[in-house]
Every structure is written in structure tokens, then in C-alpha cells.
Short mmCIF file of C-alpha atoms in Angstrom, two decimals:
data_model
loop_
_atom_site.label_atom_id
_atom_site.label_comp_id
_atom_site.label_asym_id
_atom_site.label_seq_id
_atom_site.Cartn_x
_atom_site.Cartn_y
_atom_site.Cartn_z
CA GLY W 122 -84.26 33.85 -17.27
CA GLU W 123 -81.93 34.08 -20.24
CA ASN W 124 -81.67 31.12 -22.62
CA VAL W 125 -78.71 30.78 -25.00
CA GLU W 126 -78.74 28.23 -27.82
CA GLN W 127 -75.48 27.39 -29.61
CA HIS W 128 -74.97 25.47 -32.87
CA PRO W 129 -73.40 23.29 -34.07
CA SER W 130 -72.23 21.13 -31.17
CA THR W 131 -69.37 19.78 -33.30
CA LEU W 132 -67.67 21.38 -36.30
CA SER W 133 -64.99 19.70 -38.37
CA VAL W 134 -63.07 21.72 -41.00
CA GLN W 135 -59.92 21.47 -43.08
CA GLU W 136 -57.00 23.72 -42.28
CA GLY W 137 -57.42 27.01 -44.14
CA ASP W 138 -61.22 26.82 -44.27
CA SER W 139 -63.54 29.17 -42.40
CA ALA W 140 -65.60 28.17 -39.37
CA VAL W 141 -68.84 29.75 -38.20
CA ILE W 142 -70.55 29.16 -34.85
CA LYS W 143 -73.98 30.62 -34.15
CA CYS W 144 -75.82 31.54 -30.97
CA THR W 145 -79.27 32.87 -30.20
CA TYR W 146 -80.44 34.46 -26.96
CA SER W 147 -83.83 35.24 -25.47
CA ASP W 148 -83.44 38.23 -23.13
CA SER W 149 -83.80 41.52 -25.00
CA ALA W 150 -82.03 43.26 -22.08
CA SER W 151 -78.79 41.39 -22.82
CA ASN W 152 -76.09 43.75 -24.06
CA TYR W 153 -72.77 41.93 -23.69
CA PHE W 154 -71.84 38.91 -25.79
CA PRO W 155 -68.46 37.27 -25.17
CA TRP W 156 -66.89 34.24 -26.82
CA TYR W 157 -64.62 31.90 -24.89
CA LYS W 158 -62.14 29.28 -26.11
CA GLN W 159 -61.37 26.28 -23.94
CA GLU W 160 -58.34 24.19 -24.78
CA LEU W 161 -57.78 20.75 -23.33
CA GLY W 162 -56.83 20.88 -19.66
CA LYS W 163 -57.52 24.60 -19.34
CA GLY W 164 -60.31 26.88 -18.28
CA PRO W 165 -62.22 28.95 -20.86
CA GLN W 166 -60.51 32.16 -22.00
CA LEU W 167 -62.10 35.18 -23.64
CA ILE W 168 -61.13 35.53 -27.29
CA ILE W 169 -63.49 38.28 -28.44
CA ASP W 170 -66.58 40.09 -27.23
CA ILE W 171 -69.14 42.53 -28.55
CA ARG W 172 -71.56 44.96 -26.96
CA SER W 173 -75.02 45.77 -28.21
CA ASN W 174 -74.12 49.16 -29.63
CA VAL W 175 -71.89 47.50 -32.25
CA GLY W 176 -72.89 45.17 -35.10
CA GLU W 177 -69.50 43.66 -35.87
CA LYS W 178 -66.06 43.39 -34.35
CA LYS W 179 -62.92 41.90 -35.80
CA ASP W 180 -59.58 40.84 -34.35
CA GLN W 181 -57.19 39.36 -36.90
CA ARG W 182 -58.68 36.02 -38.00
CA ILE W 183 -61.69 36.11 -35.70
CA ALA W 184 -64.81 38.23 -35.95
CA VAL W 185 -68.14 38.42 -34.20
CA THR W 186 -71.40 39.72 -35.64
CA LEU W 187 -74.50 40.71 -33.69
CA ASN W 188 -78.09 41.07 -34.87
CA LYS W 189 -80.04 42.50 -31.94
CA THR W 190 -83.34 42.46 -33.78
CA ALA W 191 -83.10 38.75 -34.45
CA LYS W 192 -81.31 38.10 -31.13
CA HIS W 193 -78.46 36.16 -32.62
CA PHE W 194 -74.70 36.51 -32.78
CA SER W 195 -72.01 34.52 -34.55
CA LEU W 196 -68.30 33.78 -34.33
CA HIS W 197 -66.34 33.64 -37.56
CA ILE W 198 -62.84 32.18 -37.78
CA THR W 199 -61.04 32.53 -41.10
CA GLU W 200 -57.97 30.61 -42.33
CA THR W 201 -58.34 28.05 -39.57
CA GLN W 202 -55.23 26.44 -38.14
CA PRO W 203 -54.82 23.22 -36.10
CA GLU W 204 -54.24 25.31 -32.96
CA ASP W 205 -57.77 26.69 -33.35
CA SER W 206 -59.04 23.22 -32.35
CA ALA W 207 -60.84 23.67 -29.02
CA VAL W 208 -64.28 24.03 -27.48
CA TYR W 209 -65.87 27.44 -28.04
CA PHE W 210 -68.59 28.90 -25.80
CA CYS W 211 -70.81 31.86 -26.48
CA ALA W 212 -72.44 33.75 -23.62
CA SER W 213 -74.74 36.67 -23.01
CA SER W 214 -75.37 38.99 -20.08
CA GLY W 215 -76.82 42.39 -19.35
CA GLY W 216 -80.03 41.92 -17.50
CA SER W 217 -77.80 40.43 -14.82
CA TYR W 218 -74.01 40.63 -14.57
CA ILE W 219 -74.00 36.82 -14.41
CA PRO W 220 -73.54 35.41 -17.94
CA THR W 221 -75.55 32.61 -19.46
CA PHE W 222 -73.40 30.23 -21.51
CA GLY W 223 -74.20 28.21 -24.59
CA ARG W 224 -73.56 24.46 -24.56
CA GLY W 225 -70.29 24.77 -26.47
CA THR W 226 -69.00 23.84 -29.93
CA SER W 227 -66.14 21.42 -30.36
CA LEU W 228 -64.10 22.70 -33.33
CA ILE W 229 -61.71 20.26 -34.99
CA VAL W 230 -59.30 21.60 -37.60
CA HIS W 231 -57.71 18.86 -39.69
CA PRO W 232 -54.18 19.56 -40.99
CA GLU R 251 -48.64 34.79 -9.56
CA THR R 252 -51.26 36.38 -11.79
CA GLY R 253 -54.79 35.53 -12.89
CA VAL R 254 -56.96 32.89 -11.27
CA THR R 255 -55.35 29.86 -9.66
CA GLN R 256 -56.98 26.67 -8.44
CA THR R 257 -55.67 23.87 -6.24
CA PRO R 258 -55.51 20.99 -6.42
CA ARG R 259 -55.55 20.42 -10.19
CA HIS R 260 -56.61 16.79 -9.75
CA LEU R 261 -58.44 15.13 -6.87
CA VAL R 262 -59.60 11.56 -6.34
CA MET R 263 -61.79 10.94 -3.34
CA GLY R 264 -64.05 8.31 -1.89
CA MET R 265 -67.69 8.96 -1.16
CA THR R 266 -67.05 9.25 2.59
CA ASN R 267 -64.12 11.66 2.33
CA LYS R 268 -64.10 15.38 3.06
CA LYS R 269 -61.97 17.61 0.88
CA SER R 270 -61.78 21.26 -0.17
CA LEU R 271 -61.09 23.01 -3.44
CA LYS R 272 -59.32 26.35 -3.34
CA CYS R 273 -59.46 29.28 -5.71
CA GLU R 274 -57.49 32.49 -5.57
CA GLN R 275 -57.68 35.52 -7.84
CA HIS R 276 -54.99 38.16 -8.14
CA LEU R 277 -56.98 40.52 -10.37
CA GLY R 278 -58.69 42.73 -7.80
CA HIS R 279 -62.13 41.51 -8.88
CA ASN R 280 -65.16 41.72 -6.62
CA ALA R 281 -67.16 38.69 -7.81
CA MET R 282 -66.20 35.01 -7.78
CA TYR R 283 -67.98 31.98 -9.17
CA TRP R 284 -67.97 28.19 -8.99
CA TYR R 285 -68.98 26.24 -12.10
CA LYS R 286 -69.34 22.51 -12.70
CA GLN R 287 -68.38 21.20 -16.13
CA SER R 288 -69.39 17.63 -16.95
CA ALA R 289 -68.84 15.79 -20.21
CA LYS R 290 -71.48 16.64 -22.82
CA LYS R 291 -73.22 19.11 -20.51
CA PRO R 292 -73.13 22.90 -20.50
CA LEU R 293 -71.29 24.91 -17.89
CA GLU R 294 -73.40 24.76 -14.73
CA LEU R 295 -73.26 27.77 -12.44
CA MET R 296 -73.15 26.61 -8.82
CA PHE R 297 -72.44 29.63 -6.62
CA VAL R 298 -71.76 33.34 -7.01
CA TYR R 299 -70.15 35.62 -4.45
CA ASN R 300 -70.44 39.36 -4.88
CA PHE R 301 -68.31 41.40 -2.44
CA LYS R 302 -68.01 38.23 -0.31
CA GLU R 303 -71.78 37.82 -0.09
CA GLN R 304 -73.35 34.80 -1.68
CA THR R 305 -75.87 36.00 -4.23
CA GLU R 306 -76.61 32.83 -6.17
CA ASN R 307 -77.04 29.22 -5.19
CA ASN R 308 -78.37 27.30 -8.13
CA SER R 309 -80.10 24.50 -6.23
CA VAL R 310 -76.79 22.87 -5.44
CA PRO R 311 -76.91 19.87 -3.08
CA SER R 312 -75.78 20.57 0.47
CA ARG R 313 -72.84 18.17 0.08
CA PHE R 314 -71.20 21.16 -1.68
CA SER R 315 -70.49 24.01 0.72
CA PRO R 316 -68.88 27.25 -0.50
CA GLU R 317 -66.86 29.67 1.57
CA CYS R 318 -65.62 33.13 0.60
CA PRO R 319 -63.51 34.61 3.43
CA ASN R 320 -62.47 37.63 1.34
CA SER R 321 -62.81 38.92 -2.20
CA SER R 322 -59.63 37.12 -3.33
CA HIS R 323 -60.28 33.61 -2.03
CA LEU R 324 -63.02 31.10 -2.65
CA PHE R 325 -63.35 27.56 -1.34
CA LEU R 326 -65.63 24.67 -2.16
CA HIS R 327 -65.92 22.17 0.67
CA LEU R 328 -66.91 18.67 -0.38
CA HIS R 329 -68.35 15.88 1.75
CA THR R 330 -70.14 12.59 1.09
CA LEU R 331 -70.05 13.12 -2.65
CA GLN R 332 -71.56 10.78 -5.23
CA PRO R 333 -69.89 9.33 -8.34
CA GLU R 334 -72.05 11.60 -10.51
CA ASP R 335 -70.30 14.58 -8.91
CA SER R 336 -67.16 13.65 -10.84
CA ALA R 337 -66.47 16.62 -13.13
CA LEU R 338 -64.20 19.57 -13.80
CA TYR R 339 -64.84 22.32 -11.24
CA LEU R 340 -64.01 25.76 -12.53
CA CYS R 341 -63.57 28.94 -10.55
CA ALA R 342 -63.97 32.32 -12.20
CA SER R 343 -63.83 35.97 -11.19
CA SER R 344 -65.06 39.21 -12.70
CA ASN R 345 -65.62 42.86 -11.93
CA ILE R 346 -69.23 43.85 -11.53
CA GLY R 347 -70.49 47.39 -11.54
CA ARG R 348 -71.53 47.52 -15.15
CA ASP R 349 -73.73 45.14 -17.09
CA GLY R 350 -71.75 42.28 -18.42
CA GLY R 351 -68.02 41.84 -18.16
CA GLU R 352 -65.32 39.35 -18.93
CA GLN R 353 -65.02 36.34 -16.69
CA PHE R 354 -61.54 35.07 -15.92
CA PHE R 355 -61.40 31.34 -15.36
CA GLY R 356 -58.92 29.23 -13.48
CA PRO R 357 -57.59 25.97 -14.95
CA GLY R 358 -60.07 23.89 -12.97
CA THR R 359 -59.89 20.96 -10.58
CA ARG R 360 -60.57 17.57 -12.16
CA LEU R 361 -62.53 15.68 -9.47
CA THR R 362 -63.10 11.93 -9.51
CA VAL R 363 -65.39 10.39 -6.92
CA LEU R 364 -64.96 6.66 -6.46
#
């Protein structure tokens, strides 16, 4: 089955800095790569996603890049703000409609 | 009400109790999921229902019993749980029919087993 590795497990940055979270996957049939943000007391919510026919996607301060050859994808957050503090999960799916999630990254943005 | 709702939000139960978690989705999706989220562990997929048929059961102990009476409602029946079952239980829904697809999560039920 699919295996998704996510790093780092914890990321601490100063407000205004950039944050990068990286994931690798194992199933070459995977073609959908979403990123979820989970705030305290809430369920995960999709913030951005990318499909395998695209190498990069951007939405305001967040962007995702995909390297299908190397089987890795990354989340980039620029100009971080305290409200970006949360746990972020990457996931992949395609061989099956059921996604495989990474272990999560706890992002802390210090004011 | 829109999205995915879960009740109760918090539940404390003894090991001999029987309780049920409820999930409802108002999105017209055809797949629903139960996940377990423990501290310092990844999201653990427990059950998947696709058009009301259970398609996945990830070696979950029989003290957890799912029920999906229709494509909008999902239950998780709990009995004789153990303290290590204390966790956040998340329900999610999605539309299948194409590879991949966004999952919509509910807020979760925080379960404590004494």
C-alpha cells in the first residue's frame, strides 16, 4: 500500500518568515495530493491541493510543488502569521480513492 | 446546517458503558469514513463506507461497531472500551467516482475512557 512520509514533525518560525513542509510518497499511481490544516478543537480542513498533471499551484500565501519523478511534494507558506499556527497534514491518493495521510507537522508561528 | 456534523463533541465513559457516536453529512457525498486521532500518532483510518456498503475495516477491534443506515448518516457504536481507546474520533465524507478527492471532516468527538 501507499506510504507517506512527512517532515518535519515540528516547525517553529518567526512571524513573517517562510515555512516549508515536505512529504514523500511511494505509490507511483498516486495522482492527487491535498494538504489539510487542523486547528485546535477542529477537524482537518483542505487548504490547497494539486494533481499530478501540474507541477506547482499557488493560492495567496500558500503554494504546493510536486515532483512526480522524485515522488515528493511540498507546502510553502510565505509571510507567516500567528493564525497559521496549526497542525498540517499532507496526503496522497489515486491508486485508491482512500487517501493516505502523513503524520502531521505542528507549525508554531511566534509573534 | 451545512458540512459534516458530529455529536457528541465530548464523551466520558467507563469501560463497561455502551455509547454511540453520530456523524451526519449534508454535502450529498457517497462515501463516509471514521478516523481515530491519538496524540503523537498519525490519523488512523478505521472504517470506510461507500454507497452505504462497508469497504474497509482496518483491523479494528470488535468493541467498535460501525453502522451506516444511509449515505448521510454514520454511527460508531462503542462497548467495553479500554483506556487506550481515548482519542479524538473524526468522521469525514467525500465523493468518489474519480481518483482522489477532497475529504470533508467533522469537528470530532473527544472520547475519554475511564
